[in-house]
Amino acid sequence: MAETYTFDAKDLAEIKKLIEKYPEKQAAVLPVLWYAQDKFGHSDPSVQKLVSETLDVPEAHIRGVVSFYTQYYEKPIGRNVLDVCTCLSCHVSGGYDMLHYLEERLGIKAGETTPDGEFSLQSVECLGACGYAPMLQVTNDKFVNHLTREKIDKLLEDLRAGKEPEFESNPMPQHQKES
Amino acid sequence: MPEIFIDNKRFEYEEPGKVLQFMLDNGLDLPFFCYHPSLSIPANCRQCIVKAGMPVFDREKGTFEVDENGDRVIRFFPKLMTACSLDLADGMVIHTHHTDELVKQAQADNLEFILINHPLDCPICDQAGECPLQILTYKYGPEGSRFEHKKVHKPKAIQLGPRVILDAERCINCTRCVRFTDEVSKTHQLTIISRGDKNYPMTANGQTFDDPYSLNTVDICPVGALTSADFRFRARVWEMNQTPSVDITNGKGSSTWLWTRDNLVLRVTPRFNEAVNDHWMPDAGRLAYRKFNENRVSRPHLRPDDSEQVRTSWNNAQLTVLEEIEKVDADDILIIGSPHASVEDNYSLRAFFSSKGVSKFYFVPHVVPGSGDGFLISDDQAPNTNGVRALEFEEINDKKLIKLIETGKPKLIVILDDDLIGRTSLTMDHLKQSWTVVMATNHSETTRAANLVIPVTTAAEHTASYVNVDGRIQRTVPAKETLYTNRRLNLEMSMGRLDHYGTKFDNWVSDSNRVDCIPAWEFLVRLDADRDTPEWVSSRQILDEIADSHPAFTGVTYERMDDENGIQLKLEQVSEAKTV
Ligand code: SF4
Ligand code: FES
């Protein structure tokens, strides 16, 4: 059953700092949810409730925010979350092929988690990296760009071994000229 | 005065405001969904787009620039603007679909988008016939859709709360329902979840939409996404009659519409009244439809001796009451008026028994302290407490009433429509020693204790007025026929399609929903059999008499109540505070 989550004194102090940055408490919903997700690993209904009570913002509103962003996880999720972009630019460059390849490799469908809890797969909307399509993002962090099957094989291997993907620099063409 | 030009026509305005509302106020048409005059303006549906521009002002010359024809040069905004959120500005020029092809095309295209995932299930949708989406598509929409793919599917028939059901596929995400719970009822129970073409309104996880005003979201939903659990699939809207009335379940007396079909009240919805309830009403008031339809007393019920009540004729009921009155002294008669009955009924009760020598008239207010919310739900559970007060009935509580009965030992007790046994500490035993007449709309514990029950009309069946907790007098119009009224003859009643064309020999209309009852005042008139002409032939006459004889009601007429949406009376004591 759902665990009960709480913020300790240190968390509350951090949250207070976040709240103070904004004119209204409602504006602090995003960073506080982010903070909570960092701590608990997801933003399931009981986490939403906790954030709602802490901020005194209606619970329904928190649910709206969490469900709007694919970056917030509405339920406990795998250790590595692969957000494959299937929005326009990635789609035309083979985003769905990459997604389906991952589905095949992991034996799960988009929106599911592998039985060992290692990987979750999501199909997401534009992550603002259209220039490097097709691409995916690993657990709200590193982007893996210009995806190919080989690149995906390597990524899965690395992640299983506990190795984070490298940061790939993709300079803009005009900057490339200079370097 | 500042001016604005809409479709090449000049309008003047006084107050600052928005273009859409200004157009609506001036009877101009523009399609819109998300805008609601009593809610904030999110401008999210984009249906109200217009072309807007301002005259170019030459600062150096201090004049407006003019072209070679001498007309002002207009600089239009680069994109079409949403009229709902656009402030009126002096000299502004607006082009709508009437004068601009681009606007016309944009409106049709926007509708095509809105309809992309809409299920188009109008034939089985409750909203059909009163659906802004249906109407606006008909007027402004494209002829068809170019979308050839599978529509997005979303949850259907979700019980959001005890009274509201959601069909997420029909939702156009206008957020009116969400804004209502945020801004009006302030329960903040709804939100839009997810995004893009997957979103729809929802509560927080595990919460039910039990807002005491939840059904207002059904009224303002511009599509059939939110429907009422009670009214769902009960009737097509075009088969119903709509009659203005007043909420009788609470002291606030929100203005309402009663919707009837074949003489059953099928739903109650709010009627706009700026002075009382704006566009809203509490859910509880909508349940009154059951009181109008169910468990009605039909035909007088008499208890001969100690046996069960039996139905009897009106003639016998009249004669029996008269006999009982003859038998006793005026001092042995106890008259209890009712905050649940109208001004006219209470007045006629008083007038009739005054003529028989009775001098004291009582009533027991029906107030539940703490049940109100300071908005449209009052502590007072009755619609006419102030009306009975203004007619100088003495206000007593139930203990005092019991004491009156125990010490005074009245031989005859007359109770005007009020379930005193059901709602106070009065018991059947208290009434046992006396001969009791109860004039009632519905069966109740009190009618069961009576020797004679006179069936009287409800607010859905008579013309009568009620004075709310703030001292505002408002009136009802008959919506439902009794056995003795007929909408073809009573020109105040409305006629729906079925009333016009239905006959008893088809399955559309029947006589079975007409109750054998008359207004309480009419029964009292009949009791006055000695007179050559009846004292009153209509409640209108009674009200005129009250207006002439009671300073608090001076100048009050049905016409004024209709024209002014009720009249504020100057009562000495209008607050709820002093009620028992
Ligand atoms: S349910 Fe109705 S009122 Fe609510 S957002 Fe959808 S269309 Fe608007
Ligand atoms: S009514 Fe103006 S955008 Fe919806």
Short mmCIF file of N, CA and C in Angstrom, two decimals, chain B residues 286-417:
data_model
loop_
_atom_site.label_atom_id
_atom_site.label_comp_id
_atom_site.label_asym_id
_atom_site.label_seq_id
_atom_site.Cartn_x
_atom_site.Cartn_y
_atom_site.Cartn_z
N ARG B 286 -31.58 22.02 -6.10
CA ARG B 286 -32.00 21.33 -7.33
C ARG B 286 -32.74 20.04 -7.00
N LEU B 287 -32.55 19.57 -5.76
CA LEU B 287 -33.23 18.34 -5.36
C LEU B 287 -34.71 18.58 -5.13
N ALA B 288 -35.11 19.86 -5.11
CA ALA B 288 -36.52 20.17 -4.87
C ALA B 288 -37.42 19.50 -5.90
N TYR B 289 -36.87 19.13 -7.05
CA TYR B 289 -37.73 18.50 -8.07
C TYR B 289 -38.42 17.27 -7.49
N ARG B 290 -37.76 16.61 -6.55
CA ARG B 290 -38.37 15.41 -5.96
C ARG B 290 -39.56 15.78 -5.10
N LYS B 291 -39.41 16.87 -4.37
CA LYS B 291 -40.52 17.33 -3.52
C LYS B 291 -41.74 17.67 -4.37
N PHE B 292 -41.49 18.22 -5.57
CA PHE B 292 -42.60 18.59 -6.44
C PHE B 292 -43.30 17.37 -7.04
N ASN B 293 -42.54 16.30 -7.26
CA ASN B 293 -43.09 15.15 -7.98
C ASN B 293 -43.53 14.00 -7.09
N GLU B 294 -42.79 13.80 -6.00
CA GLU B 294 -42.95 12.53 -5.28
C GLU B 294 -43.67 12.71 -3.94
N ASN B 295 -44.31 11.65 -3.52
CA ASN B 295 -44.88 11.60 -2.19
C ASN B 295 -45.88 12.74 -1.96
N ARG B 296 -46.63 13.09 -3.00
CA ARG B 296 -47.55 14.22 -2.88
C ARG B 296 -48.87 13.78 -2.25
N VAL B 297 -49.45 14.70 -1.49
CA VAL B 297 -50.80 14.46 -1.01
C VAL B 297 -51.73 14.80 -2.16
N SER B 298 -52.56 13.86 -2.57
CA SER B 298 -53.47 14.09 -3.67
C SER B 298 -54.86 13.74 -3.17
N ARG B 299 -55.78 14.72 -3.24
CA ARG B 299 -57.14 14.55 -2.73
C ARG B 299 -57.10 14.60 -1.19
N PRO B 300 -58.12 15.24 -0.59
CA PRO B 300 -58.12 15.36 0.87
C PRO B 300 -58.14 13.99 1.56
N HIS B 301 -57.43 13.92 2.69
CA HIS B 301 -57.39 12.68 3.47
C HIS B 301 -58.04 12.94 4.83
N LEU B 302 -59.03 12.13 5.16
CA LEU B 302 -59.77 12.34 6.41
C LEU B 302 -59.62 11.11 7.29
N ARG B 303 -59.49 11.35 8.60
CA ARG B 303 -59.43 10.22 9.51
C ARG B 303 -60.75 10.18 10.30
N PRO B 304 -61.66 9.27 9.93
CA PRO B 304 -62.87 9.16 10.71
C PRO B 304 -62.52 8.42 12.00
N ASP B 305 -62.86 8.98 13.10
CA ASP B 305 -62.56 8.39 14.41
C ASP B 305 -61.08 8.12 14.57
N ASP B 306 -60.72 6.92 15.05
CA ASP B 306 -59.32 6.65 15.32
C ASP B 306 -58.67 5.79 14.26
N SER B 307 -59.40 5.59 13.16
CA SER B 307 -58.91 4.64 12.17
C SER B 307 -57.89 5.27 11.23
N GLU B 308 -57.60 4.56 10.16
CA GLU B 308 -56.67 5.06 9.14
C GLU B 308 -57.28 6.22 8.38
N GLN B 309 -56.40 7.04 7.78
CA GLN B 309 -56.92 8.11 6.92
C GLN B 309 -57.49 7.51 5.64
N VAL B 310 -58.59 8.10 5.18
CA VAL B 310 -59.15 7.67 3.89
C VAL B 310 -59.31 8.90 3.02
N ARG B 311 -59.33 8.67 1.70
CA ARG B 311 -59.53 9.79 0.79
C ARG B 311 -60.98 10.23 0.86
N THR B 312 -61.17 11.53 0.74
CA THR B 312 -62.54 12.01 0.80
C THR B 312 -62.70 13.12 -0.23
N SER B 313 -63.94 13.54 -0.43
CA SER B 313 -64.18 14.57 -1.45
C SER B 313 -63.83 15.94 -0.90
N TRP B 314 -63.62 16.88 -1.79
CA TRP B 314 -63.35 18.25 -1.37
C TRP B 314 -64.54 18.81 -0.61
N ASN B 315 -65.74 18.47 -1.09
CA ASN B 315 -66.95 18.94 -0.43
C ASN B 315 -66.99 18.50 1.02
N ASN B 316 -66.74 17.22 1.20
CA ASN B 316 -66.77 16.68 2.56
C ASN B 316 -65.68 17.33 3.41
N ALA B 317 -64.50 17.53 2.82
CA ALA B 317 -63.41 18.14 3.57
C ALA B 317 -63.81 19.54 4.04
N GLN B 318 -64.41 20.32 3.11
CA GLN B 318 -64.83 21.67 3.48
C GLN B 318 -65.85 21.65 4.60
N LEU B 319 -66.88 20.81 4.43
CA LEU B 319 -67.95 20.78 5.42
C LEU B 319 -67.42 20.34 6.78
N THR B 320 -66.51 19.37 6.74
CA THR B 320 -65.97 18.87 8.01
C THR B 320 -65.21 19.97 8.74
N VAL B 321 -64.39 20.71 8.02
CA VAL B 321 -63.63 21.78 8.67
C VAL B 321 -64.59 22.82 9.26
N LEU B 322 -65.57 23.20 8.44
CA LEU B 322 -66.52 24.20 8.93
C LEU B 322 -67.21 23.73 10.20
N GLU B 323 -67.61 22.47 10.18
CA GLU B 323 -68.27 21.90 11.36
C GLU B 323 -67.38 22.00 12.59
N GLU B 324 -66.11 21.65 12.40
CA GLU B 324 -65.18 21.66 13.53
C GLU B 324 -65.00 23.09 14.05
N ILE B 325 -64.97 24.04 13.11
CA ILE B 325 -64.80 25.43 13.54
C ILE B 325 -66.02 25.89 14.33
N GLU B 326 -67.21 25.53 13.82
CA GLU B 326 -68.45 25.90 14.50
C GLU B 326 -68.46 25.37 15.93
N LYS B 327 -67.93 24.15 16.08
CA LYS B 327 -68.02 23.47 17.36
C LYS B 327 -67.27 24.17 18.48
N VAL B 328 -66.21 24.89 18.14
CA VAL B 328 -65.32 25.38 19.19
C VAL B 328 -65.31 26.90 19.29
N ASP B 329 -64.83 27.39 20.42
CA ASP B 329 -64.65 28.83 20.63
C ASP B 329 -63.40 29.28 19.88
N ALA B 330 -63.38 30.54 19.51
CA ALA B 330 -62.20 31.07 18.82
C ALA B 330 -60.94 30.89 19.68
N ASP B 331 -61.10 30.98 20.97
CA ASP B 331 -59.94 30.85 21.85
C ASP B 331 -59.36 29.44 21.86
N ASP B 332 -60.17 28.49 21.44
CA ASP B 332 -59.71 27.11 21.44
C ASP B 332 -59.08 26.69 20.12
N ILE B 333 -58.87 27.67 19.24
CA ILE B 333 -58.27 27.36 17.94
C ILE B 333 -56.82 27.82 17.95
N LEU B 334 -55.92 26.92 17.56
CA LEU B 334 -54.50 27.28 17.47
C LEU B 334 -54.09 27.28 15.99
N ILE B 335 -53.64 28.44 15.51
CA ILE B 335 -53.28 28.55 14.09
C ILE B 335 -51.76 28.67 13.97
N ILE B 336 -51.18 27.78 13.18
CA ILE B 336 -49.73 27.82 12.98
C ILE B 336 -49.43 28.07 11.51
N GLY B 337 -48.93 29.24 11.24
CA GLY B 337 -48.53 29.59 9.87
C GLY B 337 -47.23 28.87 9.53
N SER B 338 -46.68 29.17 8.35
CA SER B 338 -45.50 28.40 7.95
C SER B 338 -44.50 29.22 7.15
N PRO B 339 -43.21 29.14 7.56
CA PRO B 339 -42.18 29.79 6.75
C PRO B 339 -41.95 29.06 5.44
N HIS B 340 -42.54 27.85 5.31
CA HIS B 340 -42.41 27.10 4.06
C HIS B 340 -43.51 27.44 3.08
N ALA B 341 -44.54 28.16 3.56
CA ALA B 341 -45.64 28.53 2.67
C ALA B 341 -45.47 29.99 2.25
N SER B 342 -46.20 30.37 1.22
CA SER B 342 -46.01 31.69 0.62
C SER B 342 -46.62 32.81 1.47
N VAL B 343 -46.30 34.03 1.11
CA VAL B 343 -46.89 35.20 1.75
C VAL B 343 -48.41 35.15 1.61
N GLU B 344 -48.88 34.85 0.39
CA GLU B 344 -50.32 34.86 0.12
C GLU B 344 -51.05 33.83 0.96
N ASP B 345 -50.49 32.62 1.06
CA ASP B 345 -51.15 31.56 1.82
C ASP B 345 -51.19 31.90 3.31
N ASN B 346 -50.10 32.42 3.83
CA ASN B 346 -50.09 32.78 5.24
C ASN B 346 -51.08 33.91 5.52
N TYR B 347 -51.10 34.86 4.57
CA TYR B 347 -52.00 35.99 4.76
C TYR B 347 -53.46 35.54 4.76
N SER B 348 -53.80 34.67 3.80
CA SER B 348 -55.20 34.25 3.73
C SER B 348 -55.59 33.42 4.95
N LEU B 349 -54.61 32.65 5.46
CA LEU B 349 -54.88 31.88 6.68
C LEU B 349 -55.23 32.83 7.83
N ARG B 350 -54.43 33.85 7.93
CA ARG B 350 -54.64 34.83 8.98
C ARG B 350 -55.97 35.54 8.79
N ALA B 351 -56.22 35.95 7.55
CA ALA B 351 -57.45 36.71 7.29
C ALA B 351 -58.69 35.87 7.61
N PHE B 352 -58.66 34.61 7.15
CA PHE B 352 -59.84 33.77 7.36
C PHE B 352 -60.11 33.55 8.85
N PHE B 353 -59.08 33.18 9.59
CA PHE B 353 -59.33 32.88 11.01
C PHE B 353 -59.51 34.12 11.86
N SER B 354 -59.00 35.26 11.40
CA SER B 354 -59.33 36.51 12.09
C SER B 354 -60.83 36.74 12.01
N SER B 355 -61.38 36.46 10.83
CA SER B 355 -62.82 36.68 10.68
C SER B 355 -63.61 35.74 11.57
N LYS B 356 -62.99 34.65 11.98
CA LYS B 356 -63.67 33.72 12.90
C LYS B 356 -63.37 34.09 14.36
N GLY B 357 -62.65 35.18 14.56
CA GLY B 357 -62.43 35.64 15.93
C GLY B 357 -61.10 35.23 16.53
N VAL B 358 -60.28 34.52 15.79
CA VAL B 358 -58.97 34.13 16.33
C VAL B 358 -58.07 35.36 16.33
N SER B 359 -57.29 35.55 17.39
CA SER B 359 -56.48 36.76 17.44
C SER B 359 -54.98 36.46 17.44
N LYS B 360 -54.59 35.21 17.80
CA LYS B 360 -53.15 34.92 17.87
C LYS B 360 -52.76 33.99 16.74
N PHE B 361 -51.66 34.36 16.08
CA PHE B 361 -51.15 33.52 15.00
C PHE B 361 -49.68 33.26 15.23
N TYR B 362 -49.28 32.01 15.11
CA TYR B 362 -47.90 31.65 15.42
C TYR B 362 -47.21 31.04 14.23
N PHE B 363 -45.90 30.99 14.28
CA PHE B 363 -45.15 30.16 13.33
C PHE B 363 -43.82 29.77 13.97
N VAL B 364 -43.27 28.66 13.53
CA VAL B 364 -42.01 28.14 14.07
C VAL B 364 -40.94 28.24 12.98
N PRO B 365 -39.99 29.18 13.12
CA PRO B 365 -38.96 29.28 12.09
C PRO B 365 -38.20 27.97 11.95
N HIS B 366 -37.68 27.74 10.75
CA HIS B 366 -36.94 26.49 10.49
C HIS B 366 -35.48 26.85 10.21
N VAL B 367 -34.75 27.03 11.30
CA VAL B 367 -33.36 27.47 11.14
C VAL B 367 -32.43 26.41 11.73
N VAL B 368 -31.43 26.02 11.00
CA VAL B 368 -30.43 25.09 11.51
C VAL B 368 -29.11 25.87 11.63
N PRO B 369 -28.80 26.35 12.84
CA PRO B 369 -27.60 27.18 12.96
C PRO B 369 -26.36 26.44 12.49
N GLY B 370 -25.54 27.14 11.75
CA GLY B 370 -24.28 26.54 11.29
C GLY B 370 -24.38 25.81 9.97
N SER B 371 -25.63 25.67 9.44
CA SER B 371 -25.73 24.92 8.19
C SER B 371 -25.48 25.83 6.98
N GLY B 372 -25.50 27.13 7.20
CA GLY B 372 -25.27 28.05 6.08
C GLY B 372 -23.80 28.22 5.79
N ASP B 373 -23.51 28.84 4.65
CA ASP B 373 -22.11 29.03 4.28
C ASP B 373 -21.80 30.47 3.93
N GLY B 374 -22.74 31.37 4.19
CA GLY B 374 -22.50 32.77 3.90
C GLY B 374 -22.57 33.09 2.41
N PHE B 375 -22.79 32.08 1.59
CA PHE B 375 -22.89 32.33 0.16
C PHE B 375 -24.36 32.13 -0.25
N LEU B 376 -24.71 31.03 -0.84
CA LEU B 376 -26.10 30.86 -1.26
C LEU B 376 -26.85 29.85 -0.40
N ILE B 377 -26.18 29.34 0.63
CA ILE B 377 -26.86 28.42 1.54
C ILE B 377 -27.00 29.15 2.87
N SER B 378 -28.24 29.32 3.32
CA SER B 378 -28.45 30.04 4.57
C SER B 378 -28.74 29.06 5.70
N ASP B 379 -28.60 29.52 6.93
CA ASP B 379 -28.99 28.70 8.08
C ASP B 379 -30.49 28.41 8.01
N ASP B 380 -31.21 29.39 7.48
CA ASP B 380 -32.65 29.27 7.38
C ASP B 380 -33.00 28.25 6.30
N GLN B 381 -33.80 27.26 6.67
CA GLN B 381 -34.14 26.19 5.73
C GLN B 381 -35.45 26.46 5.00
N ALA B 382 -36.08 27.59 5.30
CA ALA B 382 -37.39 27.87 4.72
C ALA B 382 -37.31 29.12 3.84
N PRO B 383 -38.14 29.17 2.81
CA PRO B 383 -38.02 30.27 1.84
C PRO B 383 -38.70 31.57 2.26
N ASN B 384 -39.52 31.53 3.31
CA ASN B 384 -40.39 32.70 3.54
C ASN B 384 -40.45 33.13 5.00
N THR B 385 -39.40 32.88 5.77
CA THR B 385 -39.43 33.24 7.17
C THR B 385 -39.74 34.73 7.36
N ASN B 386 -39.06 35.55 6.59
CA ASN B 386 -39.28 36.99 6.72
C ASN B 386 -40.67 37.41 6.27
N GLY B 387 -41.23 36.67 5.33
CA GLY B 387 -42.58 36.98 4.87
C GLY B 387 -43.60 36.75 5.96
N VAL B 388 -43.46 35.64 6.67
CA VAL B 388 -44.42 35.34 7.74
C VAL B 388 -44.24 36.35 8.87
N ARG B 389 -43.00 36.69 9.13
CA ARG B 389 -42.72 37.71 10.15
C ARG B 389 -43.39 39.03 9.80
N ALA B 390 -43.24 39.43 8.53
CA ALA B 390 -43.79 40.72 8.11
C ALA B 390 -45.31 40.73 8.20
N LEU B 391 -45.92 39.54 8.18
CA LEU B 391 -47.38 39.47 8.32
C LEU B 391 -47.78 39.38 9.79
N GLU B 392 -46.80 39.61 10.65
CA GLU B 392 -47.03 39.67 12.10
C GLU B 392 -47.54 38.38 12.71
N PHE B 393 -47.03 37.29 12.23
CA PHE B 393 -47.23 36.02 12.94
C PHE B 393 -46.23 36.03 14.08
N GLU B 394 -46.61 35.48 15.21
CA GLU B 394 -45.68 35.48 16.34
C GLU B 394 -44.70 34.32 16.21
N GLU B 395 -43.44 34.68 16.38
CA GLU B 395 -42.36 33.71 16.18
C GLU B 395 -42.14 32.93 17.47
N ILE B 396 -42.32 31.61 17.42
CA ILE B 396 -42.09 30.81 18.64
C ILE B 396 -41.20 29.62 18.29
N ASN B 397 -40.56 29.07 19.32
CA ASN B 397 -39.80 27.85 19.02
C ASN B 397 -40.63 26.63 19.39
N ASP B 398 -40.11 25.45 19.14
CA ASP B 398 -40.94 24.26 19.33
C ASP B 398 -41.32 24.05 20.79
N LYS B 399 -40.42 24.42 21.70
CA LYS B 399 -40.75 24.23 23.12
C LYS B 399 -41.95 25.07 23.51
N LYS B 400 -41.93 26.30 23.02
CA LYS B 400 -43.04 27.20 23.30
C LYS B 400 -44.33 26.65 22.69
N LEU B 401 -44.21 26.10 21.51
CA LEU B 401 -45.38 25.54 20.83
C LEU B 401 -45.96 24.38 21.65
N ILE B 402 -45.07 23.51 22.13
CA ILE B 402 -45.53 22.37 22.92
C ILE B 402 -46.21 22.86 24.19
N LYS B 403 -45.63 23.90 24.77
CA LYS B 403 -46.21 24.45 25.98
C LYS B 403 -47.61 25.03 25.70
N LEU B 404 -47.72 25.73 24.57
CA LEU B 404 -49.02 26.29 24.18
C LEU B 404 -50.06 25.18 24.08
N ILE B 405 -49.63 24.04 23.50
CA ILE B 405 -50.58 22.95 23.31
C ILE B 405 -50.90 22.30 24.66
N GLU B 406 -49.86 22.12 25.48
CA GLU B 406 -50.10 21.42 26.75
C GLU B 406 -50.91 22.26 27.72
N THR B 407 -50.66 23.56 27.76
CA THR B 407 -51.39 24.38 28.73
C THR B 407 -52.70 24.90 28.16
N GLY B 408 -52.68 25.32 26.88
CA GLY B 408 -53.89 25.92 26.30
C GLY B 408 -54.93 24.89 25.92
N LYS B 409 -54.48 23.63 25.73
CA LYS B 409 -55.38 22.58 25.29
C LYS B 409 -56.32 23.03 24.17
N PRO B 410 -55.78 23.45 23.05
CA PRO B 410 -56.65 23.88 21.94
C PRO B 410 -57.48 22.70 21.43
N LYS B 411 -58.70 22.99 21.02
CA LYS B 411 -59.54 21.90 20.53
C LYS B 411 -59.32 21.68 19.04
N LEU B 412 -58.93 22.78 18.36
CA LEU B 412 -58.72 22.67 16.92
C LEU B 412 -57.35 23.28 16.60
N ILE B 413 -56.52 22.50 15.90
CA ILE B 413 -55.22 23.03 15.49
C ILE B 413 -55.17 23.04 13.96
N VAL B 414 -54.76 24.17 13.39
CA VAL B 414 -54.61 24.25 11.94
C VAL B 414 -53.14 24.53 11.63
N ILE B 415 -52.51 23.63 10.88
CA ILE B 415 -51.10 23.81 10.53
C ILE B 415 -50.98 24.03 9.04
N LEU B 416 -50.40 25.15 8.66
CA LEU B 416 -50.14 25.40 7.25
C LEU B 416 -48.83 24.69 6.90
N ASP B 417 -48.76 24.20 5.71
CA ASP B 417 -47.67 23.38 5.20
C ASP B 417 -46.34 23.46 5.96
#
